[in-house]
Structure formats: structure tokens, C-alpha cells
Amino acid sequence: MSVTASDIPASPLSSDELYLVDSHCHLDRLRQGGLSEQEMDDIVAAARYNGVKRMLTLPTTLDDMPAVVALARRHPEIVYALGVHPLTPLENEPSLDELRSLIERYEPVAIGEIGLDYCTDEQGEYRIAPDIQRERLRRHLVAATEARLPVCIHTREAREDTLSLLKAHTDPDVGGVLHCFTGDLEMAREAVRMGFMISMSGIVTFHSAENVRELARAIPLDRLLIETDSPYLAPVPFRGKMNQPAYVLEVARCIADVRGISVDEVIMQTTANFHRLFNRVSAV
């Protein structure tokens, strides 16, 4: 797959001092999905062309860490987190001491993607038992708080347990983000009260997602982040294509439209928010 100018929108950035951040993507998934090293270079170049100068990539398992670190070493625009996704099956759960050791070894800028996902299959079965998910999340939260690292939280059909664990095991001065958020406004407000930010993905552009656009209107701008969650959830007008960090621009455009403000304002504030939360990431 090569990336051409037709694959990305024209950049709206009015100043070289402005730049976008993709606060949540899975670039290792793109590599594991069969893209060559050159094609990955094209993905990063397309993002850079579109003004995206920082990309936070998140593993779904600790086994992914070497590939994630290799991407970051090749591309200075990429920074990385460390963690196990709630739906990743494991033979052995990492202990708290193991997480501490891996944080010291890899020096991530955040812990994630972690969280709770209580969606069930057609037979009503959980993919990973809730008690296993809760203990996995608790250990990651404790390790993150000890290391003074923000957390990137996946939450689906698990509102009360997510909020309960965040209240018990996070520090508001460190905080984190509810990523790709599609929950209710009261959950978002409760998270904000605990020092969290709320991240909007390409879902905000979907024609059926008026509820998410309502969230984008209501959440304070100084608590918003934008993301792609690539390679998933490509925004309009790129539905059906493999998502990539260059497309985070469309998320910014949509939020600007629904709030009645300029794209520049959305870009400036969400980039500032990113660096305030992920304070180990250097600014451009």
C-alpha cells in the first residue's frame, strides 16, 4: 500500500507553529497487518504532511512492546504506551512487579490501552471474565500511579466498575483519558472531576453518531483530545478505508463544526491538552 496525496485531505493549518496530535493509534497493528517498512514510512509521512507531528501508539499486549519501541526509534513523531487490553487473552496475567519492571525497562509515556469491556458474544458469553479484567486493570492502575504515568482507558458496557476502579486507584494530579469515548455525559463529567480527559475518535463524524457530537459540544474544550484509533474507525469521508493518523484532521474539523469554532482553535487546544496530560512527550 502506498500513500498518495488523494489519500489525505489538504492541510488546513494556517501556521507552521500549529500541529496536530493523534492521541491514540495502533501503528503496530498496521505493521503486523502486513504493511512493509516503506509503507509504514509512507503512513508517517502522510501524517506529517497533514500537520500531525505526534502520534501516541498503544500496544494491546506486552508482547507487542519490542515492535512498538522499534517504530518509535525509527520515527521521532511516534511515542508509546505500555499495557494489556482488557480483551487480550493471556495464559499468565502480569504481576504488579512485572509491570513495574517493564515500565522501568521501556520508559513509556503512558499506561494503556487498559480498561474494561463487558460486551458479550451472541451466546451471552464474556470474551474475558469481568473479574479477570478488573484485577488486570487494578494492577495496571497501581503501577501507573506509582510511576506517575497517565492511563489510557478503554471502557464499554462497564460504566460503574470503570469509574469505581479509577476513583480508587488513580491520582487526579496525574489523570488519564477515556479514549474513543461514546458513553454518557454524566460519565464524562465524573471522569473530568477525577482529572481525566475525554478523547473523540472518527466516530464523531459518523452520520448515526449524533450522541457523540453532543458530547463534543458539551465537554469543556480544555478536556478534549482527538484520536484515530487507527487502523480502525476511519472517519467520514474515508469510511471503508484503513484508518491512519493523517485522518485525525477530520476529527478536528468535525468538532470545530459542531462547536462553531475554528479548526485552528480545536487543534491548538487539543495539542496543548495532549502535552499537559502526557507531560513526558516533548513539544515540537
mmCIF file of C-alpha atoms in Angstrom:
data_model
loop_
_atom_site.group_PDB
_atom_site.id
_atom_site.type_symbol
_atom_site.label_atom_id
_atom_site.label_comp_id
_atom_site.label_asym_id
_atom_site.label_seq_id
_atom_site.Cartn_x
_atom_site.Cartn_y
_atom_site.Cartn_z
ATOM 1 C CA MET A 1 0.000 0.000 0.000
ATOM 2 C CA SER A 2 1.396 3.364 -0.990
ATOM 3 C CA VAL A 3 0.019 6.630 0.313
ATOM 4 C CA THR A 4 -0.714 9.334 -2.243
ATOM 5 C CA ALA A 5 -1.992 12.878 -1.965
ATOM 6 C CA SER A 6 -5.502 11.639 -2.826
ATOM 7 C CA ASP A 7 -5.498 9.554 0.363
ATOM 8 C CA ILE A 8 -5.281 12.550 2.691
ATOM 9 C CA PRO A 9 -7.160 15.838 2.899
ATOM 10 C CA ALA A 10 -5.471 19.132 2.188
ATOM 11 C CA SER A 11 -3.976 20.517 5.368
ATOM 12 C CA PRO A 12 -5.916 23.461 6.861
ATOM 13 C CA LEU A 13 -3.105 24.500 9.189
ATOM 14 C CA SER A 14 -2.657 28.241 8.891
ATOM 15 C CA SER A 15 0.709 28.407 10.648
ATOM 16 C CA ASP A 16 3.860 26.333 10.901
ATOM 17 C CA GLU A 17 3.523 26.699 14.671
ATOM 18 C CA LEU A 18 0.288 24.670 14.673
ATOM 19 C CA TYR A 19 0.408 20.914 14.723
ATOM 20 C CA LEU A 20 -1.998 18.061 15.320
ATOM 21 C CA VAL A 21 -1.629 15.123 17.664
ATOM 22 C CA ASP A 22 -3.138 11.670 17.217
ATOM 23 C CA SER A 23 -3.562 10.784 20.869
ATOM 24 C CA HIS A 24 -4.439 7.102 20.308
ATOM 25 C CA CYS A 25 -3.454 4.809 17.448
ATOM 26 C CA HIS A 26 -2.225 1.269 16.944
ATOM 27 C CA LEU A 27 0.597 1.606 14.457
ATOM 28 C CA ASP A 28 1.996 -1.799 15.418
ATOM 29 C CA ARG A 29 -1.312 -3.299 14.198
ATOM 30 C CA LEU A 30 -0.662 -1.765 10.780
ATOM 31 C CA ARG A 31 2.804 -3.320 10.685
ATOM 32 C CA GLN A 32 1.520 -6.677 11.864
ATOM 33 C CA GLY A 33 -1.277 -6.429 9.297
ATOM 34 C CA GLY A 34 1.245 -6.819 6.511
ATOM 35 C CA LEU A 35 2.461 -3.322 5.730
ATOM 36 C CA SER A 36 6.103 -3.119 4.718
ATOM 37 C CA GLU A 37 8.607 -0.832 6.379
ATOM 38 C CA GLN A 38 8.361 1.510 3.384
ATOM 39 C CA GLU A 39 4.580 1.560 3.657
ATOM 40 C CA MET A 40 4.853 2.423 7.336
ATOM 41 C CA ASP A 41 7.210 5.237 6.377
ATOM 42 C CA ASP A 42 4.523 6.426 3.949
ATOM 43 C CA ILE A 43 1.911 6.391 6.732
ATOM 44 C CA VAL A 44 4.107 8.578 8.935
ATOM 45 C CA ALA A 45 4.969 10.861 6.009
ATOM 46 C CA ALA A 46 1.262 11.312 5.218
ATOM 47 C CA ALA A 47 0.607 12.248 8.830
ATOM 48 C CA ARG A 48 3.486 14.714 8.840
ATOM 49 C CA TYR A 49 2.248 16.248 5.561
ATOM 50 C CA ASN A 50 -1.106 16.807 7.232
ATOM 51 C CA GLY A 51 0.438 18.502 10.250
ATOM 52 C CA VAL A 52 0.344 15.512 12.616
ATOM 53 C CA LYS A 53 3.640 15.706 14.468
ATOM 54 C CA ARG A 54 2.979 13.495 17.486
ATOM 55 C CA MET A 55 1.336 10.047 17.479
ATOM 56 C CA LEU A 56 0.781 8.010 20.637
ATOM 57 C CA THR A 57 0.729 4.338 19.712
ATOM 58 C CA LEU A 58 -0.602 1.807 22.194
ATOM 59 C CA PRO A 59 0.011 -1.939 22.386
ATOM 60 C CA THR A 60 -2.719 -4.432 23.229
ATOM 61 C CA THR A 61 -0.319 -6.919 24.801
ATOM 62 C CA LEU A 62 3.086 -6.723 26.427
ATOM 63 C CA ASP A 63 4.465 -8.964 23.674
ATOM 64 C CA ASP A 64 3.953 -6.035 21.283
ATOM 65 C CA MET A 65 6.402 -3.780 23.111
ATOM 66 C CA PRO A 66 9.521 -4.529 21.019
ATOM 67 C CA ALA A 67 7.656 -3.699 17.794
ATOM 68 C CA VAL A 68 6.178 -0.534 19.311
ATOM 69 C CA VAL A 69 9.583 0.644 20.533
ATOM 70 C CA ALA A 70 11.151 -0.115 17.141
ATOM 71 C CA LEU A 71 8.568 2.107 15.429
ATOM 72 C CA ALA A 72 9.297 4.940 17.840
ATOM 73 C CA ARG A 73 13.027 4.636 17.284
ATOM 74 C CA ARG A 74 12.538 4.829 13.533
ATOM 75 C CA HIS A 75 10.136 7.783 13.680
ATOM 76 C CA PRO A 76 10.635 10.573 16.255
ATOM 77 C CA GLU A 77 6.977 11.605 15.807
ATOM 78 C CA ILE A 78 5.871 8.367 17.499
ATOM 79 C CA VAL A 79 5.669 7.904 21.262
ATOM 80 C CA TYR A 80 4.301 4.834 23.010
ATOM 81 C CA ALA A 81 2.414 3.470 25.973
ATOM 82 C CA LEU A 82 2.586 0.082 27.702
ATOM 83 C CA GLY A 83 -0.245 -2.188 28.773
ATOM 84 C CA VAL A 84 -2.619 -5.089 28.145
ATOM 85 C CA HIS A 85 -6.017 -4.523 26.525
ATOM 86 C CA PRO A 86 -8.990 -5.877 28.530
ATOM 87 C CA LEU A 87 -9.927 -8.298 25.733
ATOM 88 C CA THR A 88 -6.446 -9.736 25.160
ATOM 89 C CA PRO A 89 -6.367 -13.388 26.254
ATOM 90 C CA LEU A 90 -3.348 -14.306 28.385
ATOM 91 C CA GLU A 91 -2.098 -17.567 29.819
ATOM 92 C CA ASN A 92 -0.478 -15.691 32.692
ATOM 93 C CA GLU A 93 -1.501 -12.277 33.953
ATOM 94 C CA PRO A 94 1.420 -9.887 34.557
ATOM 95 C CA SER A 95 2.099 -9.296 38.212
ATOM 96 C CA LEU A 96 2.466 -5.831 39.667
ATOM 97 C CA ASP A 97 6.221 -6.386 39.996
ATOM 98 C CA GLU A 98 6.418 -7.433 36.338
ATOM 99 C CA LEU A 99 4.601 -4.276 35.282
ATOM 100 C CA ARG A 100 6.939 -2.171 37.406
ATOM 101 C CA SER A 101 9.948 -3.826 35.783
ATOM 102 C CA LEU A 102 8.602 -3.334 32.250
ATOM 103 C CA ILE A 103 7.846 0.341 32.924
ATOM 104 C CA GLU A 104 11.423 0.833 34.090
ATOM 105 C CA ARG A 105 12.774 -1.048 31.075
ATOM 106 C CA TYR A 106 10.719 0.554 28.291
ATOM 107 C CA GLU A 107 10.073 4.032 29.757
ATOM 108 C CA PRO A 108 6.596 4.558 28.216
ATOM 109 C CA VAL A 109 4.867 7.937 28.321
ATOM 110 C CA ALA A 110 1.581 6.352 29.467
ATOM 111 C CA ILE A 111 -0.035 3.088 30.539
ATOM 112 C CA GLY A 112 -2.556 1.681 28.079
ATOM 113 C CA GLU A 113 -4.544 0.552 26.354
ATOM 114 C CA ILE A 114 -6.163 -0.785 29.501
ATOM 115 C CA GLY A 115 -9.701 -0.879 30.833
ATOM 116 C CA LEU A 116 -12.894 -2.910 31.000
ATOM 117 C CA ASP A 117 -15.075 -4.350 28.243
ATOM 118 C CA TYR A 118 -18.206 -6.216 29.304
ATOM 119 C CA CYS A 119 -19.692 -6.729 25.838
ATOM 120 C CA THR A 120 -20.800 -10.316 25.252
ATOM 121 C CA ASP A 121 -20.988 -12.542 22.188
ATOM 122 C CA GLU A 122 -24.137 -13.954 20.590
ATOM 123 C CA GLN A 123 -24.274 -16.641 23.274
ATOM 124 C CA GLY A 124 -24.078 -14.039 26.031
ATOM 125 C CA GLU A 125 -20.533 -15.027 26.995
ATOM 126 C CA TYR A 126 -17.804 -12.598 28.015
ATOM 127 C CA ARG A 127 -14.608 -12.772 25.962
ATOM 128 C CA ILE A 128 -12.604 -12.266 29.153
ATOM 129 C CA ALA A 129 -14.275 -12.792 32.523
ATOM 130 C CA PRO A 130 -15.056 -9.480 34.298
ATOM 131 C CA ASP A 131 -13.199 -10.476 37.463
ATOM 132 C CA ILE A 132 -10.034 -11.114 35.442
ATOM 133 C CA GLN A 133 -10.455 -7.780 33.663
ATOM 134 C CA ARG A 134 -10.937 -5.892 36.923
ATOM 135 C CA GLU A 135 -7.832 -7.350 38.536
ATOM 136 C CA ARG A 136 -5.791 -6.732 35.370
ATOM 137 C CA LEU A 137 -6.940 -3.117 35.324
ATOM 138 C CA ARG A 138 -6.291 -2.642 39.042
ATOM 139 C CA ARG A 139 -2.684 -3.792 38.717
ATOM 140 C CA HIS A 140 -2.063 -1.509 35.746
ATOM 141 C CA LEU A 141 -3.604 1.455 37.588
ATOM 142 C CA VAL A 142 -1.482 0.857 40.673
ATOM 143 C CA ALA A 143 1.677 0.576 38.561
ATOM 144 C CA ALA A 144 0.772 3.727 36.631
ATOM 145 C CA THR A 145 0.089 5.733 39.779
ATOM 146 C CA GLU A 146 3.391 4.639 41.324
ATOM 147 C CA ALA A 147 5.245 5.661 38.155
ATOM 148 C CA ARG A 148 3.281 8.939 37.840
ATOM 149 C CA LEU A 149 2.094 7.955 34.370
ATOM 150 C CA PRO A 150 -1.310 8.842 32.877
ATOM 151 C CA VAL A 151 -3.583 5.976 31.808
ATOM 152 C CA CYS A 152 -5.446 5.397 28.527
ATOM 153 C CA ILE A 153 -8.755 3.750 29.332
ATOM 154 C CA HIS A 154 -10.991 1.583 27.155
ATOM 155 C CA THR A 155 -14.468 1.276 28.664
ATOM 156 C CA ARG A 156 -17.507 -0.424 27.159
ATOM 157 C CA GLU A 157 -20.639 -1.577 28.969
ATOM 158 C CA ALA A 158 -18.677 -1.220 32.232
ATOM 159 C CA ARG A 159 -19.516 2.275 33.457
ATOM 160 C CA GLU A 160 -19.773 1.721 37.206
ATOM 161 C CA ASP A 161 -16.816 -0.651 37.570
ATOM 162 C CA THR A 162 -14.626 1.605 35.441
ATOM 163 C CA LEU A 163 -15.401 4.694 37.491
ATOM 164 C CA SER A 164 -15.050 2.790 40.766
ATOM 165 C CA LEU A 165 -11.577 1.494 39.907
ATOM 166 C CA LEU A 166 -10.428 4.863 38.604
ATOM 167 C CA LYS A 167 -11.590 6.554 41.805
ATOM 168 C CA ALA A 168 -9.786 4.001 43.946
ATOM 169 C CA HIS A 169 -6.500 3.728 42.089
ATOM 170 C CA THR A 170 -5.698 6.926 40.185
ATOM 171 C CA ASP A 171 -4.298 10.290 41.237
ATOM 172 C CA PRO A 172 -6.198 13.346 39.889
ATOM 173 C CA ASP A 173 -2.878 15.153 39.562
ATOM 174 C CA VAL A 174 -1.743 12.508 37.057
ATOM 175 C CA GLY A 175 -5.045 11.604 35.431
ATOM 176 C CA GLY A 176 -5.618 9.910 32.142
ATOM 177 C CA VAL A 177 -8.043 9.735 29.242
ATOM 178 C CA LEU A 178 -11.198 7.837 28.375
ATOM 179 C CA HIS A 179 -10.339 7.052 24.787
ATOM 180 C CA CYS A 180 -12.728 6.745 21.832
ATOM 181 C CA PHE A 181 -15.461 7.816 24.215
ATOM 182 C CA THR A 182 -19.103 7.103 23.351
ATOM 183 C CA GLY A 183 -20.575 6.957 26.858
ATOM 184 C CA ASP A 184 -22.977 9.344 28.525
ATOM 185 C CA LEU A 185 -22.257 12.927 29.522
ATOM 186 C CA GLU A 186 -22.505 12.207 33.254
ATOM 187 C CA MET A 187 -19.760 9.561 32.968
ATOM 188 C CA ALA A 188 -17.607 12.062 31.097
ATOM 189 C CA ARG A 189 -18.228 14.692 33.783
ATOM 190 C CA GLU A 190 -17.343 12.251 36.556
ATOM 191 C CA ALA A 191 -14.113 11.339 34.766
ATOM 192 C CA VAL A 192 -13.240 15.009 34.301
ATOM 193 C CA ARG A 193 -13.759 15.555 38.026
ATOM 194 C CA MET A 194 -11.150 12.821 38.598
ATOM 195 C CA GLY A 195 -8.590 14.598 36.431
ATOM 196 C CA PHE A 196 -9.341 12.760 33.191
ATOM 197 C CA MET A 197 -9.665 13.953 29.626
ATOM 198 C CA ILE A 198 -12.130 12.673 27.043
ATOM 199 C CA SER A 199 -10.974 11.658 23.566
ATOM 200 C CA MET A 200 -13.063 11.817 20.402
ATOM 201 C CA SER A 201 -12.338 9.443 17.518
ATOM 202 C CA GLY A 202 -13.628 9.269 13.954
ATOM 203 C CA ILE A 203 -16.945 8.050 15.360
ATOM 204 C CA VAL A 204 -17.836 11.725 15.909
ATOM 205 C CA THR A 205 -18.066 12.085 12.091
ATOM 206 C CA PHE A 206 -20.422 9.128 11.586
ATOM 207 C CA HIS A 207 -23.887 10.123 10.388
ATOM 208 C CA SER A 208 -25.503 7.936 13.059
ATOM 209 C CA ALA A 209 -23.434 9.354 15.943
ATOM 210 C CA GLU A 210 -25.337 12.492 16.943
ATOM 211 C CA ASN A 211 -24.956 11.452 20.597
ATOM 212 C CA VAL A 212 -21.169 11.643 20.235
ATOM 213 C CA ARG A 213 -21.406 15.051 18.570
ATOM 214 C CA GLU A 214 -23.499 16.195 21.536
ATOM 215 C CA LEU A 215 -20.643 15.099 23.792
ATOM 216 C CA ALA A 216 -18.183 17.002 21.597
ATOM 217 C CA ARG A 217 -20.307 20.132 22.124
ATOM 218 C CA ALA A 218 -20.705 19.699 25.873
ATOM 219 C CA ILE A 219 -17.276 18.642 27.117
ATOM 220 C CA PRO A 220 -15.007 21.581 28.002
ATOM 221 C CA LEU A 221 -12.528 22.194 25.216
ATOM 222 C CA ASP A 222 -9.631 22.111 27.667
ATOM 223 C CA ARG A 223 -10.573 18.483 28.462
ATOM 224 C CA LEU A 224 -10.819 17.188 24.902
ATOM 225 C CA LEU A 225 -8.347 15.069 22.958
ATOM 226 C CA ILE A 226 -8.627 13.789 19.399
ATOM 227 C CA GLU A 227 -7.543 10.432 18.016
ATOM 228 C CA THR A 228 -7.929 7.990 15.157
ATOM 229 C CA ASP A 229 -7.750 4.615 16.953
ATOM 230 C CA SER A 230 -6.242 3.553 13.629
ATOM 231 C CA PRO A 231 -6.330 1.196 11.854
ATOM 232 C CA TYR A 232 -9.972 1.109 12.982
ATOM 233 C CA LEU A 233 -12.913 3.556 12.703
ATOM 234 C CA ALA A 234 -11.872 5.634 9.699
ATOM 235 C CA PRO A 235 -13.773 8.943 9.755
ATOM 236 C CA VAL A 236 -16.032 10.368 7.089
ATOM 237 C CA PRO A 237 -15.107 10.823 4.227
ATOM 238 C CA PHE A 238 -12.745 7.839 4.456
ATOM 239 C CA ARG A 239 -15.186 5.197 5.703
ATOM 240 C CA GLY A 240 -14.220 1.771 4.413
ATOM 241 C CA LYS A 241 -10.530 2.638 4.174
ATOM 242 C CA MET A 242 -7.819 1.622 6.575
ATOM 243 C CA ASN A 243 -7.602 4.389 9.153
ATOM 244 C CA GLN A 244 -4.323 6.251 9.659
ATOM 245 C CA PRO A 245 -3.073 9.184 11.763
ATOM 246 C CA ALA A 246 -3.383 11.668 8.882
ATOM 247 C CA TYR A 247 -7.150 11.327 9.195
ATOM 248 C CA VAL A 248 -7.224 12.823 12.713
ATOM 249 C CA LEU A 249 -7.674 16.117 10.890
ATOM 250 C CA GLU A 250 -11.246 15.090 10.073
ATOM 251 C CA VAL A 251 -11.985 14.618 13.777
ATOM 252 C CA ALA A 252 -10.718 18.135 14.467
ATOM 253 C CA ARG A 253 -12.808 19.531 11.597
ATOM 254 C CA CYS A 254 -15.969 17.862 12.846
ATOM 255 C CA ILE A 255 -15.503 19.094 16.417
ATOM 256 C CA ALA A 256 -14.855 22.610 15.137
ATOM 257 C CA ASP A 257 -18.040 22.448 13.105
ATOM 258 C CA VAL A 258 -20.288 21.214 15.920
ATOM 259 C CA ARG A 259 -18.855 23.748 18.396
ATOM 260 C CA GLY A 260 -18.976 26.644 15.934
ATOM 261 C CA ILE A 261 -15.283 27.488 16.330
ATOM 262 C CA SER A 262 -12.272 27.432 14.037
ATOM 263 C CA VAL A 263 -10.277 24.317 13.250
ATOM 264 C CA ASP A 264 -7.195 26.201 14.420
ATOM 265 C CA GLU A 265 -8.729 26.610 17.887
ATOM 266 C CA VAL A 266 -9.515 22.891 18.147
ATOM 267 C CA ILE A 267 -6.010 21.989 17.010
ATOM 268 C CA MET A 268 -4.271 24.413 19.359
ATOM 269 C CA GLN A 269 -6.274 23.356 22.406
ATOM 270 C CA THR A 270 -6.213 19.583 21.859
ATOM 271 C CA THR A 271 -2.475 19.665 21.210
ATOM 272 C CA ALA A 272 -1.927 21.699 24.384
ATOM 273 C CA ASN A 273 -4.181 19.254 26.273
ATOM 274 C CA PHE A 274 -2.141 16.310 24.999
ATOM 275 C CA HIS A 275 1.133 17.755 26.231
ATOM 276 C CA ARG A 276 -0.400 18.724 29.562
ATOM 277 C CA LEU A 277 -1.585 15.161 30.144
ATOM 278 C CA PHE A 278 1.316 13.261 28.569
ATOM 279 C CA ASN A 279 3.953 15.541 30.027
ATOM 280 C CA ARG A 280 6.857 13.227 29.188
ATOM 281 C CA VAL A 281 6.288 13.893 25.480
ATOM 282 C CA SER A 282 8.378 16.759 24.134
ATOM 283 C CA ALA A 283 6.652 19.501 22.181
ATOM 284 C CA VAL A 284 7.678 20.114 18.589
#
